[in-house]
Amino acid sequence: MPTYIVLLGPPGAGKGTQAAVISEEMGLAHISSGDIFRENLKAQTELGKMAQEYMNRGELVPDDVTIAMIRERLSRPDCVAGALLDGFPRTPAQAKALDEMLATLGGKVNLVPLISVPAEVLVERLGGRWTCRAQGHVYHAKYNPPKQAGVCDIDGSELYQREDDQPATVERRIRVYSEQTAPLIEYYRDLDLLCEVDGTQPIEKVTEALLQAVRSIAGK
Ligand code: AP5
């Protein structure tokens, strides 16, 4: 039976950083809704151009568009063993749609790690984040610096600061998270799937805690 993990947490909590390691370790496809939107924007698709308007305002892309995009992504062959979802679902409607999608794939959500980080830390993290232009690898000027400033350690491409990491947009994103995504914490707690991890620890410690949680459900 495939394994599906939903990584929950506010903007800048470290979902992308952790998802890259955990998905590789567990042999799961890493599905980041934000990355898919950014790839579409880079390729100037209609989806990318539409999503950009919402992303630049720090708002959520409409549910119907996002759900259809994830449904298509989950149907691809690399998801046969399951997937680690990073940034999806983000609303109760998306969570419900995910349950339905996974049921048709013969699976269900197996675990929901919540990376908890207070708002003031998030602002500092996003203000210092540098992202790789080619593949979205993530660095931080202070907490996870690249070996050479402005250059990705992994693929040598240029590092840039995301448009939506401007302070005013970060504030809006955090508000949107509290209003529209935080209700999912109770949704998954009620289903006994939630596992809270202290995201203020160093990156490696957060990875350790997440791996322990994820390994405990593997095969269940
Ligand atoms: P998305 O790209 O998903 O952004 P997000 O959820 O806001 O998350 P981030 O990517 O900003 O942060 P992260 O938690 O991945 O943190 P990271 O690992 O980079 O979404 C962008 C936009 O797309 C949304 O605003 C929306 O418009 C749209 N969208 C996406 N999904 C959608 C959906 N389902 N529905 C509708 N719209 C959707 O880490 C942050 C920084 O901190 C990095 O610099 C990192 O190096 C550093 N760091 C990480 N961990 C630590 C640590 N433990 N200690 C110190 N520093 C750390």
PDB file of C-alpha atoms and ligand atoms in Angstrom:
ATOM      1  CA  MET A   1       0.000   0.000   0.000  1.00  0.00           C
ATOM      2  CA  PRO A   2       1.414   3.450  -0.884  1.00  0.00           C
ATOM      3  CA  THR A   3       2.447   5.829   1.914  1.00  0.00           C
ATOM      4  CA  TYR A   4       1.245   9.430   1.869  1.00  0.00           C
ATOM      5  CA  ILE A   5       2.651  12.038   4.239  1.00  0.00           C
ATOM      6  CA  VAL A   6       1.380  15.601   4.527  1.00  0.00           C
ATOM      7  CA  LEU A   7       3.954  18.057   5.824  1.00  0.00           C
ATOM      8  CA  LEU A   8       2.165  20.908   7.559  1.00  0.00           C
ATOM      9  CA  GLY A   9       3.594  24.183   8.845  1.00  0.00           C
ATOM     10  CA  PRO A  10       3.538  27.942   8.306  1.00  0.00           C
ATOM     11  CA  PRO A  11       5.525  29.717   5.556  1.00  0.00           C
ATOM     12  CA  GLY A  12       9.226  29.406   6.359  1.00  0.00           C
ATOM     13  CA  ALA A  13       8.796  26.592   8.898  1.00  0.00           C
ATOM     14  CA  GLY A  14      11.236  24.443   6.918  1.00  0.00           C
ATOM     15  CA  LYS A  15       8.844  22.219   4.947  1.00  0.00           C
ATOM     16  CA  GLY A  16      10.838  22.379   1.703  1.00  0.00           C
ATOM     17  CA  THR A  17      14.184  21.938   3.466  1.00  0.00           C
ATOM     18  CA  GLN A  18      12.965  18.855   5.312  1.00  0.00           C
ATOM     19  CA  ALA A  19      10.854  17.391   2.505  1.00  0.00           C
ATOM     20  CA  ALA A  20      13.907  17.132   0.246  1.00  0.00           C
ATOM     21  CA  VAL A  21      15.721  14.919   2.783  1.00  0.00           C
ATOM     22  CA  ILE A  22      12.776  12.881   4.071  1.00  0.00           C
ATOM     23  CA  SER A  23      11.376  12.043   0.620  1.00  0.00           C
ATOM     24  CA  GLU A  24      14.771  10.806  -0.543  1.00  0.00           C
ATOM     25  CA  GLU A  25      15.339   8.799   2.633  1.00  0.00           C
ATOM     26  CA  MET A  26      11.889   7.180   2.437  1.00  0.00           C
ATOM     27  CA  GLY A  27      11.797   6.701  -1.354  1.00  0.00           C
ATOM     28  CA  LEU A  28       8.724   8.889  -1.746  1.00  0.00           C
ATOM     29  CA  ALA A  29       7.979  11.434  -4.463  1.00  0.00           C
ATOM     30  CA  HIS A  30       8.326  15.009  -3.161  1.00  0.00           C
ATOM     31  CA  ILE A  31       5.328  17.052  -4.275  1.00  0.00           C
ATOM     32  CA  SER A  32       5.580  20.769  -3.504  1.00  0.00           C
ATOM     33  CA  SER A  33       2.607  22.779  -4.748  1.00  0.00           C
ATOM     34  CA  GLY A  34       4.632  26.014  -4.491  1.00  0.00           C
ATOM     35  CA  ASP A  35       7.455  24.526  -6.601  1.00  0.00           C
ATOM     36  CA  ILE A  36       4.989  23.350  -9.253  1.00  0.00           C
ATOM     37  CA  PHE A  37       3.505  26.854  -9.467  1.00  0.00           C
ATOM     38  CA  ARG A  38       7.006  28.380  -9.714  1.00  0.00           C
ATOM     39  CA  GLU A  39       8.041  25.886 -12.440  1.00  0.00           C
ATOM     40  CA  ASN A  40       4.923  26.854 -14.389  1.00  0.00           C
ATOM     41  CA  LEU A  41       5.732  30.510 -13.953  1.00  0.00           C
ATOM     42  CA  LYS A  42       9.266  29.952 -15.241  1.00  0.00           C
ATOM     43  CA  ALA A  43       7.834  28.161 -18.289  1.00  0.00           C
ATOM     44  CA  GLN A  44       5.256  30.981 -18.672  1.00  0.00           C
ATOM     45  CA  THR A  45       2.309  28.565 -18.827  1.00  0.00           C
ATOM     46  CA  GLU A  46      -1.232  29.872 -18.352  1.00  0.00           C
ATOM     47  CA  LEU A  47      -1.304  28.161 -14.940  1.00  0.00           C
ATOM     48  CA  GLY A  48       1.946  29.886 -13.927  1.00  0.00           C
ATOM     49  CA  LYS A  49       0.796  33.326 -15.038  1.00  0.00           C
ATOM     50  CA  MET A  50      -2.494  32.922 -13.205  1.00  0.00           C
ATOM     51  CA  ALA A  51      -0.852  31.613 -10.021  1.00  0.00           C
ATOM     52  CA  GLN A  52       1.698  34.452  -9.980  1.00  0.00           C
ATOM     53  CA  GLU A  53      -0.986  37.044  -9.225  1.00  0.00           C
ATOM     54  CA  TYR A  54      -2.039  35.196  -6.082  1.00  0.00           C
ATOM     55  CA  MET A  55       1.496  34.293  -5.010  1.00  0.00           C
ATOM     56  CA  ASN A  56       2.751  37.868  -5.285  1.00  0.00           C
ATOM     57  CA  ARG A  57      -0.116  39.010  -3.064  1.00  0.00           C
ATOM     58  CA  GLY A  58       0.621  36.239  -0.556  1.00  0.00           C
ATOM     59  CA  GLU A  59      -2.793  34.686  -1.157  1.00  0.00           C
ATOM     60  CA  LEU A  60      -3.782  31.133  -1.991  1.00  0.00           C
ATOM     61  CA  VAL A  61      -4.344  30.047  -5.571  1.00  0.00           C
ATOM     62  CA  PRO A  62      -8.018  28.976  -5.935  1.00  0.00           C
ATOM     63  CA  ASP A  63      -8.849  25.487  -4.698  1.00  0.00           C
ATOM     64  CA  ASP A  64     -10.204  24.081  -7.984  1.00  0.00           C
ATOM     65  CA  VAL A  65      -7.006  24.908  -9.886  1.00  0.00           C
ATOM     66  CA  THR A  66      -4.705  23.628  -7.126  1.00  0.00           C
ATOM     67  CA  ILE A  67      -6.663  20.414  -6.574  1.00  0.00           C
ATOM     68  CA  ALA A  68      -6.650  19.571 -10.298  1.00  0.00           C
ATOM     69  CA  MET A  69      -2.894  20.197 -10.451  1.00  0.00           C
ATOM     70  CA  ILE A  70      -2.168  17.884  -7.512  1.00  0.00           C
ATOM     71  CA  ARG A  71      -4.550  15.198  -8.788  1.00  0.00           C
ATOM     72  CA  GLU A  72      -2.597  15.079 -12.042  1.00  0.00           C
ATOM     73  CA  ARG A  73       0.763  15.048 -10.212  1.00  0.00           C
ATOM     74  CA  LEU A  74      -0.255  12.175  -7.915  1.00  0.00           C
ATOM     75  CA  SER A  75      -1.261  10.051 -10.897  1.00  0.00           C
ATOM     76  CA  ARG A  76       2.301   9.964 -12.273  1.00  0.00           C
ATOM     77  CA  PRO A  77       4.379   6.767 -12.102  1.00  0.00           C
ATOM     78  CA  ASP A  78       6.942   8.141  -9.602  1.00  0.00           C
ATOM     79  CA  CYS A  79       4.148   8.252  -6.978  1.00  0.00           C
ATOM     80  CA  VAL A  80       3.481   4.520  -7.064  1.00  0.00           C
ATOM     81  CA  ALA A  81       5.109   3.995  -3.633  1.00  0.00           C
ATOM     82  CA  GLY A  82       3.467   7.136  -2.261  1.00  0.00           C
ATOM     83  CA  ALA A  83       4.342  10.793  -1.827  1.00  0.00           C
ATOM     84  CA  LEU A  84       5.410  13.462   0.607  1.00  0.00           C
ATOM     85  CA  LEU A  85       3.119  16.441   0.131  1.00  0.00           C
ATOM     86  CA  ASP A  86       4.694  19.807   0.942  1.00  0.00           C
ATOM     87  CA  GLY A  87       2.316  22.785   0.883  1.00  0.00           C
ATOM     88  CA  PHE A  88      -0.813  20.817  -0.020  1.00  0.00           C
ATOM     89  CA  PRO A  89      -3.488  20.659   1.362  1.00  0.00           C
ATOM     90  CA  ARG A  90      -3.843  24.230   2.607  1.00  0.00           C
ATOM     91  CA  THR A  91      -7.603  24.546   3.034  1.00  0.00           C
ATOM     92  CA  PRO A  92     -10.317  22.213   4.364  1.00  0.00           C
ATOM     93  CA  ALA A  93     -11.634  21.789   0.794  1.00  0.00           C
ATOM     94  CA  GLN A  94      -8.181  20.690  -0.386  1.00  0.00           C
ATOM     95  CA  ALA A  95      -7.887  18.242   2.535  1.00  0.00           C
ATOM     96  CA  LYS A  96     -11.218  16.679   1.653  1.00  0.00           C
ATOM     97  CA  ALA A  97     -10.275  16.461  -2.032  1.00  0.00           C
ATOM     98  CA  LEU A  98      -6.986  14.814  -1.078  1.00  0.00           C
ATOM     99  CA  ASP A  99      -8.794  12.150   0.950  1.00  0.00           C
ATOM    100  CA  GLU A 100     -10.935  11.383  -2.108  1.00  0.00           C
ATOM    101  CA  MET A 101      -7.958  11.325  -4.502  1.00  0.00           C
ATOM    102  CA  LEU A 102      -5.984   8.962  -2.290  1.00  0.00           C
ATOM    103  CA  ALA A 103      -8.965   6.644  -1.845  1.00  0.00           C
ATOM    104  CA  THR A 104      -9.112   6.210  -5.633  1.00  0.00           C
ATOM    105  CA  LEU A 105      -5.377   5.404  -5.573  1.00  0.00           C
ATOM    106  CA  GLY A 106      -5.919   2.759  -2.902  1.00  0.00           C
ATOM    107  CA  GLY A 107      -4.338   4.768  -0.089  1.00  0.00           C
ATOM    108  CA  LYS A 108      -4.925   7.391   2.566  1.00  0.00           C
ATOM    109  CA  VAL A 109      -3.005  10.030   4.504  1.00  0.00           C
ATOM    110  CA  ASN A 110      -0.768   8.048   6.876  1.00  0.00           C
ATOM    111  CA  LEU A 111       0.875  10.825   8.880  1.00  0.00           C
ATOM    112  CA  VAL A 112       0.799  14.613   9.202  1.00  0.00           C
ATOM    113  CA  PRO A 113       3.966  16.052  10.756  1.00  0.00           C
ATOM    114  CA  LEU A 114       3.414  19.664  11.814  1.00  0.00           C
ATOM    115  CA  ILE A 115       6.594  21.761  11.929  1.00  0.00           C
ATOM    116  CA  SER A 116       5.857  24.399  14.585  1.00  0.00           C
ATOM    117  CA  VAL A 117       7.712  27.718  14.476  1.00  0.00           C
ATOM    118  CA  PRO A 118       6.583  31.066  15.986  1.00  0.00           C
ATOM    119  CA  ALA A 119       5.811  33.989  13.651  1.00  0.00           C
ATOM    120  CA  GLU A 120       8.799  36.170  14.611  1.00  0.00           C
ATOM    121  CA  VAL A 121      11.221  33.376  13.652  1.00  0.00           C
ATOM    122  CA  LEU A 122       9.443  32.886  10.304  1.00  0.00           C
ATOM    123  CA  VAL A 123      10.000  36.500   9.294  1.00  0.00           C
ATOM    124  CA  GLU A 124      13.749  36.202   9.922  1.00  0.00           C
ATOM    125  CA  ARG A 125      13.957  32.888   8.077  1.00  0.00           C
ATOM    126  CA  LEU A 126      12.188  34.122   4.980  1.00  0.00           C
ATOM    127  CA  GLY A 127      14.120  37.405   4.983  1.00  0.00           C
ATOM    128  CA  GLY A 128      17.395  35.437   4.814  1.00  0.00           C
ATOM    129  CA  ARG A 129      16.298  32.691   2.410  1.00  0.00           C
ATOM    130  CA  TRP A 130      18.104  32.208  -0.900  1.00  0.00           C
ATOM    131  CA  THR A 131      16.633  29.801  -3.472  1.00  0.00           C
ATOM    132  CA  CYS A 132      18.362  28.104  -6.389  1.00  0.00           C
ATOM    133  CA  ARG A 133      17.127  29.248  -9.794  1.00  0.00           C
ATOM    134  CA  ALA A 134      17.493  25.832 -11.496  1.00  0.00           C
ATOM    135  CA  GLN A 135      15.919  23.385  -9.049  1.00  0.00           C
ATOM    136  CA  GLY A 136      14.696  25.294  -6.002  1.00  0.00           C
ATOM    137  CA  HIS A 137      17.367  24.135  -3.515  1.00  0.00           C
ATOM    138  CA  VAL A 138      17.027  26.271  -0.391  1.00  0.00           C
ATOM    139  CA  TYR A 139      19.676  28.104   1.693  1.00  0.00           C
ATOM    140  CA  HIS A 140      19.726  30.672   4.472  1.00  0.00           C
ATOM    141  CA  ALA A 141      22.282  33.467   4.747  1.00  0.00           C
ATOM    142  CA  LYS A 142      22.859  32.676   8.428  1.00  0.00           C
ATOM    143  CA  TYR A 143      21.458  29.212   9.232  1.00  0.00           C
ATOM    144  CA  ASN A 144      22.323  27.256   6.092  1.00  0.00           C
ATOM    145  CA  PRO A 145      24.700  29.314   3.934  1.00  0.00           C
ATOM    146  CA  PRO A 146      25.952  28.085   0.547  1.00  0.00           C
ATOM    147  CA  LYS A 147      29.719  27.479   0.283  1.00  0.00           C
ATOM    148  CA  GLN A 148      29.968  30.394  -2.148  1.00  0.00           C
ATOM    149  CA  ALA A 149      27.572  33.334  -1.748  1.00  0.00           C
ATOM    150  CA  GLY A 150      24.983  33.489  -4.525  1.00  0.00           C
ATOM    151  CA  VAL A 151      25.792  30.024  -5.973  1.00  0.00           C
ATOM    152  CA  CYS A 152      23.965  26.722  -5.373  1.00  0.00           C
ATOM    153  CA  ASP A 153      26.235  24.055  -3.839  1.00  0.00           C
ATOM    154  CA  ILE A 154      24.369  21.272  -5.636  1.00  0.00           C
ATOM    155  CA  ASP A 155      23.963  22.445  -9.226  1.00  0.00           C
ATOM    156  CA  GLY A 156      26.029  25.657  -9.410  1.00  0.00           C
ATOM    157  CA  SER A 157      23.074  27.782 -10.492  1.00  0.00           C
ATOM    158  CA  GLU A 158      22.355  31.331  -9.335  1.00  0.00           C
ATOM    159  CA  LEU A 159      20.609  31.898  -5.988  1.00  0.00           C
ATOM    160  CA  TYR A 160      17.778  34.459  -5.807  1.00  0.00           C
ATOM    161  CA  GLN A 161      15.387  35.883  -3.224  1.00  0.00           C
ATOM    162  CA  ARG A 162      11.737  35.023  -3.833  1.00  0.00           C
ATOM    163  CA  GLU A 163       9.393  37.877  -4.708  1.00  0.00           C
ATOM    164  CA  ASP A 164       6.919  36.730  -2.037  1.00  0.00           C
ATOM    165  CA  ASP A 165       9.611  36.885   0.685  1.00  0.00           C
ATOM    166  CA  GLN A 166       9.264  40.700   0.882  1.00  0.00           C
ATOM    167  CA  PRO A 167       8.298  41.570   4.495  1.00  0.00           C
ATOM    168  CA  ALA A 168       4.760  42.814   3.689  1.00  0.00           C
ATOM    169  CA  THR A 169       3.966  39.688   1.650  1.00  0.00           C
ATOM    170  CA  VAL A 170       5.412  37.426   4.356  1.00  0.00           C
ATOM    171  CA  GLU A 171       3.089  39.069   6.878  1.00  0.00           C
ATOM    172  CA  ARG A 172       0.123  38.429   4.579  1.00  0.00           C
ATOM    173  CA  ARG A 173       1.168  34.792   4.015  1.00  0.00           C
ATOM    174  CA  ILE A 174       1.392  34.177   7.746  1.00  0.00           C
ATOM    175  CA  ARG A 175      -2.097  35.669   8.203  1.00  0.00           C
ATOM    176  CA  VAL A 176      -3.487  33.537   5.382  1.00  0.00           C
ATOM    177  CA  TYR A 177      -1.921  30.462   7.013  1.00  0.00           C
ATOM    178  CA  SER A 178      -3.585  31.249  10.370  1.00  0.00           C
ATOM    179  CA  GLU A 179      -6.982  31.836   8.786  1.00  0.00           C
ATOM    180  CA  GLN A 180      -7.156  29.192   6.063  1.00  0.00           C
ATOM    181  CA  THR A 181      -4.584  26.463   6.772  1.00  0.00           C
ATOM    182  CA  ALA A 182      -4.336  26.272  10.573  1.00  0.00           C
ATOM    183  CA  PRO A 183      -7.848  24.693  10.804  1.00  0.00           C
ATOM    184  CA  LEU A 184      -6.276  21.589   9.232  1.00  0.00           C
ATOM    185  CA  ILE A 185      -4.314  21.047  12.441  1.00  0.00           C
ATOM    186  CA  GLU A 186      -7.540  20.112  14.255  1.00  0.00           C
ATOM    187  CA  TYR A 187      -8.824  18.185  11.240  1.00  0.00           C
ATOM    188  CA  TYR A 188      -5.788  15.893  11.292  1.00  0.00           C
ATOM    189  CA  ARG A 189      -5.554  15.813  15.100  1.00  0.00           C
ATOM    190  CA  ASP A 190      -9.126  14.491  15.204  1.00  0.00           C
ATOM    191  CA  LEU A 191      -8.093  11.751  12.781  1.00  0.00           C
ATOM    192  CA  ASP A 192      -5.144  10.918  15.074  1.00  0.00           C
ATOM    193  CA  LEU A 193      -2.657  11.632  12.280  1.00  0.00           C
ATOM    194  CA  LEU A 194      -0.952  14.735  13.655  1.00  0.00           C
ATOM    195  CA  CYS A 195       2.603  14.635  14.978  1.00  0.00           C
ATOM    196  CA  GLU A 196       4.027  17.957  16.154  1.00  0.00           C
ATOM    197  CA  VAL A 197       7.749  18.666  15.758  1.00  0.00           C
ATOM    198  CA  ASP A 198       9.608  21.659  17.251  1.00  0.00           C
ATOM    199  CA  GLY A 199      10.822  23.500  14.141  1.00  0.00           C
ATOM    200  CA  THR A 200      12.978  25.969  16.083  1.00  0.00           C
ATOM    201  CA  GLN A 201      15.670  23.316  16.551  1.00  0.00           C
ATOM    202  CA  PRO A 202      18.662  23.200  14.186  1.00  0.00           C
ATOM    203  CA  ILE A 203      17.861  21.754  10.743  1.00  0.00           C
ATOM    204  CA  GLU A 204      19.507  18.350  11.467  1.00  0.00           C
ATOM    205  CA  LYS A 205      17.567  17.935  14.728  1.00  0.00           C
ATOM    206  CA  VAL A 206      14.276  18.642  12.965  1.00  0.00           C
ATOM    207  CA  THR A 207      15.223  16.059  10.318  1.00  0.00           C
ATOM    208  CA  GLU A 208      15.952  13.490  13.028  1.00  0.00           C
ATOM    209  CA  ALA A 209      12.598  14.050  14.735  1.00  0.00           C
ATOM    210  CA  LEU A 210      10.726  13.845  11.431  1.00  0.00           C
ATOM    211  CA  LEU A 211      12.527  10.704  10.299  1.00  0.00           C
ATOM    212  CA  GLN A 212      11.733   9.017  13.581  1.00  0.00           C
ATOM    213  CA  ALA A 213       8.036   9.834  13.171  1.00  0.00           C
ATOM    214  CA  VAL A 214       7.929   8.804   9.530  1.00  0.00           C
ATOM    215  CA  ARG A 215       9.785   5.521  10.074  1.00  0.00           C
ATOM    216  CA  SER A 216       7.379   4.602  12.851  1.00  0.00           C
ATOM    217  CA  ILE A 217       4.469   4.488  10.396  1.00  0.00           C
ATOM    218  CA  ALA A 218       6.285   2.902   7.434  1.00  0.00           C
ATOM    219  CA  GLY A 219       4.538  -0.266   6.417  1.00  0.00           C
ATOM    220  CA  LYS A 220       1.458   0.365   8.552  1.00  0.00           C
TER     221      LYS A 220
HETATM  222  P1  AP5 B   1       5.102  27.657  -0.976  1.00  0.00           P
HETATM  223  O1  AP5 B   1       6.240  27.695  -1.881  1.00  0.00           O
HETATM  224  O2  AP5 B   1       4.520  26.350  -0.567  1.00  0.00           O
HETATM  225  O3  AP5 B   1       5.475  28.523   0.297  1.00  0.00           O
HETATM  226  P2  AP5 B   1       5.185  28.323   1.852  1.00  0.00           P
HETATM  227  O4  AP5 B   1       4.276  27.271   2.306  1.00  0.00           O
HETATM  228  O5  AP5 B   1       4.805  29.675   2.232  1.00  0.00           O
HETATM  229  O6  AP5 B   1       6.475  27.753   2.355  1.00  0.00           O
HETATM  230  P3  AP5 B   1       7.863  28.252   2.060  1.00  0.00           P
HETATM  231  O7  AP5 B   1       8.380  27.614   0.800  1.00  0.00           O
HETATM  232  O8  AP5 B   1       7.920  29.751   2.084  1.00  0.00           O
HETATM  233  O9  AP5 B   1       8.654  27.772   3.364  1.00  0.00           O
HETATM  234  P4  AP5 B   1       9.090  26.328   3.844  1.00  0.00           P
HETATM  235  O10 AP5 B   1       8.254  25.919   5.001  1.00  0.00           O
HETATM  236  O11 AP5 B   1       9.189  25.387   2.692  1.00  0.00           O
HETATM  237  O12 AP5 B   1      10.520  26.711   4.420  1.00  0.00           O
HETATM  238  P5  AP5 B   1      11.973  26.463   3.812  1.00  0.00           P
HETATM  239  O13 AP5 B   1      12.348  25.035   3.935  1.00  0.00           O
HETATM  240  O14 AP5 B   1      12.139  27.105   2.487  1.00  0.00           O
HETATM  241  O15 AP5 B   1       3.884  28.498  -1.558  1.00  0.00           O
HETATM  242  C1  AP5 B   1       4.096  29.753  -2.173  1.00  0.00           C
HETATM  243  C2  AP5 B   1       2.763  30.276  -2.682  1.00  0.00           C
HETATM  244  O16 AP5 B   1       2.219  29.366  -3.666  1.00  0.00           O
HETATM  245  C3  AP5 B   1       1.640  30.425  -1.646  1.00  0.00           C
HETATM  246  O17 AP5 B   1       1.743  31.638  -0.939  1.00  0.00           O
HETATM  247  C4  AP5 B   1       0.399  30.347  -2.537  1.00  0.00           C
HETATM  248  O18 AP5 B   1       0.189  31.563  -3.222  1.00  0.00           O
HETATM  249  C5  AP5 B   1       0.798  29.288  -3.555  1.00  0.00           C
HETATM  250  N1  AP5 B   1       0.432  27.929  -3.099  1.00  0.00           N
HETATM  251  C6  AP5 B   1       1.274  26.918  -2.795  1.00  0.00           C
HETATM  252  N2  AP5 B   1       0.576  25.830  -2.410  1.00  0.00           N
HETATM  253  C7  AP5 B   1      -0.734  26.164  -2.460  1.00  0.00           C
HETATM  254  C8  AP5 B   1      -1.930  25.463  -2.143  1.00  0.00           C
HETATM  255  N3  AP5 B   1      -1.930  24.203  -1.701  1.00  0.00           N
HETATM  256  N4  AP5 B   1      -3.112  26.121  -2.324  1.00  0.00           N
HETATM  257  C9  AP5 B   1      -3.151  27.384  -2.790  1.00  0.00           C
HETATM  258  N5  AP5 B   1      -2.038  28.102  -3.067  1.00  0.00           N
HETATM  259  C10 AP5 B   1      -0.834  27.505  -2.918  1.00  0.00           C
HETATM  260  O19 AP5 B   1      12.832  27.269   4.918  1.00  0.00           O
HETATM  261  C11 AP5 B   1      12.731  28.679   5.025  1.00  0.00           C
HETATM  262  C12 AP5 B   1      14.124  29.264   5.358  1.00  0.00           C
HETATM  263  O20 AP5 B   1      14.496  28.862   6.675  1.00  0.00           O
HETATM  264  C13 AP5 B   1      15.253  28.768   4.426  1.00  0.00           C
HETATM  265  O21 AP5 B   1      16.144  29.822   4.236  1.00  0.00           O
HETATM  266  C14 AP5 B   1      15.901  27.618   5.230  1.00  0.00           C
HETATM  267  O22 AP5 B   1      17.279  27.462   4.931  1.00  0.00           O
HETATM  268  C15 AP5 B   1      15.711  28.101   6.674  1.00  0.00           C
HETATM  269  N6  AP5 B   1      15.501  27.012   7.629  1.00  0.00           N
HETATM  270  C16 AP5 B   1      14.754  25.888   7.462  1.00  0.00           C
HETATM  271  N7  AP5 B   1      14.743  25.146   8.586  1.00  0.00           N
HETATM  272  C17 AP5 B   1      15.486  25.835   9.500  1.00  0.00           C
HETATM  273  C18 AP5 B   1      15.857  25.578  10.863  1.00  0.00           C
HETATM  274  N8  AP5 B   1      15.446  24.478  11.512  1.00  0.00           N
HETATM  275  N9  AP5 B   1      16.626  26.499  11.493  1.00  0.00           N
HETATM  276  C19 AP5 B   1      17.052  27.624  10.853  1.00  0.00           C
HETATM  277  N10 AP5 B   1      16.750  27.920   9.556  1.00  0.00           N
HETATM  278  C20 AP5 B   1      15.975  27.029   8.897  1.00  0.00           C
END
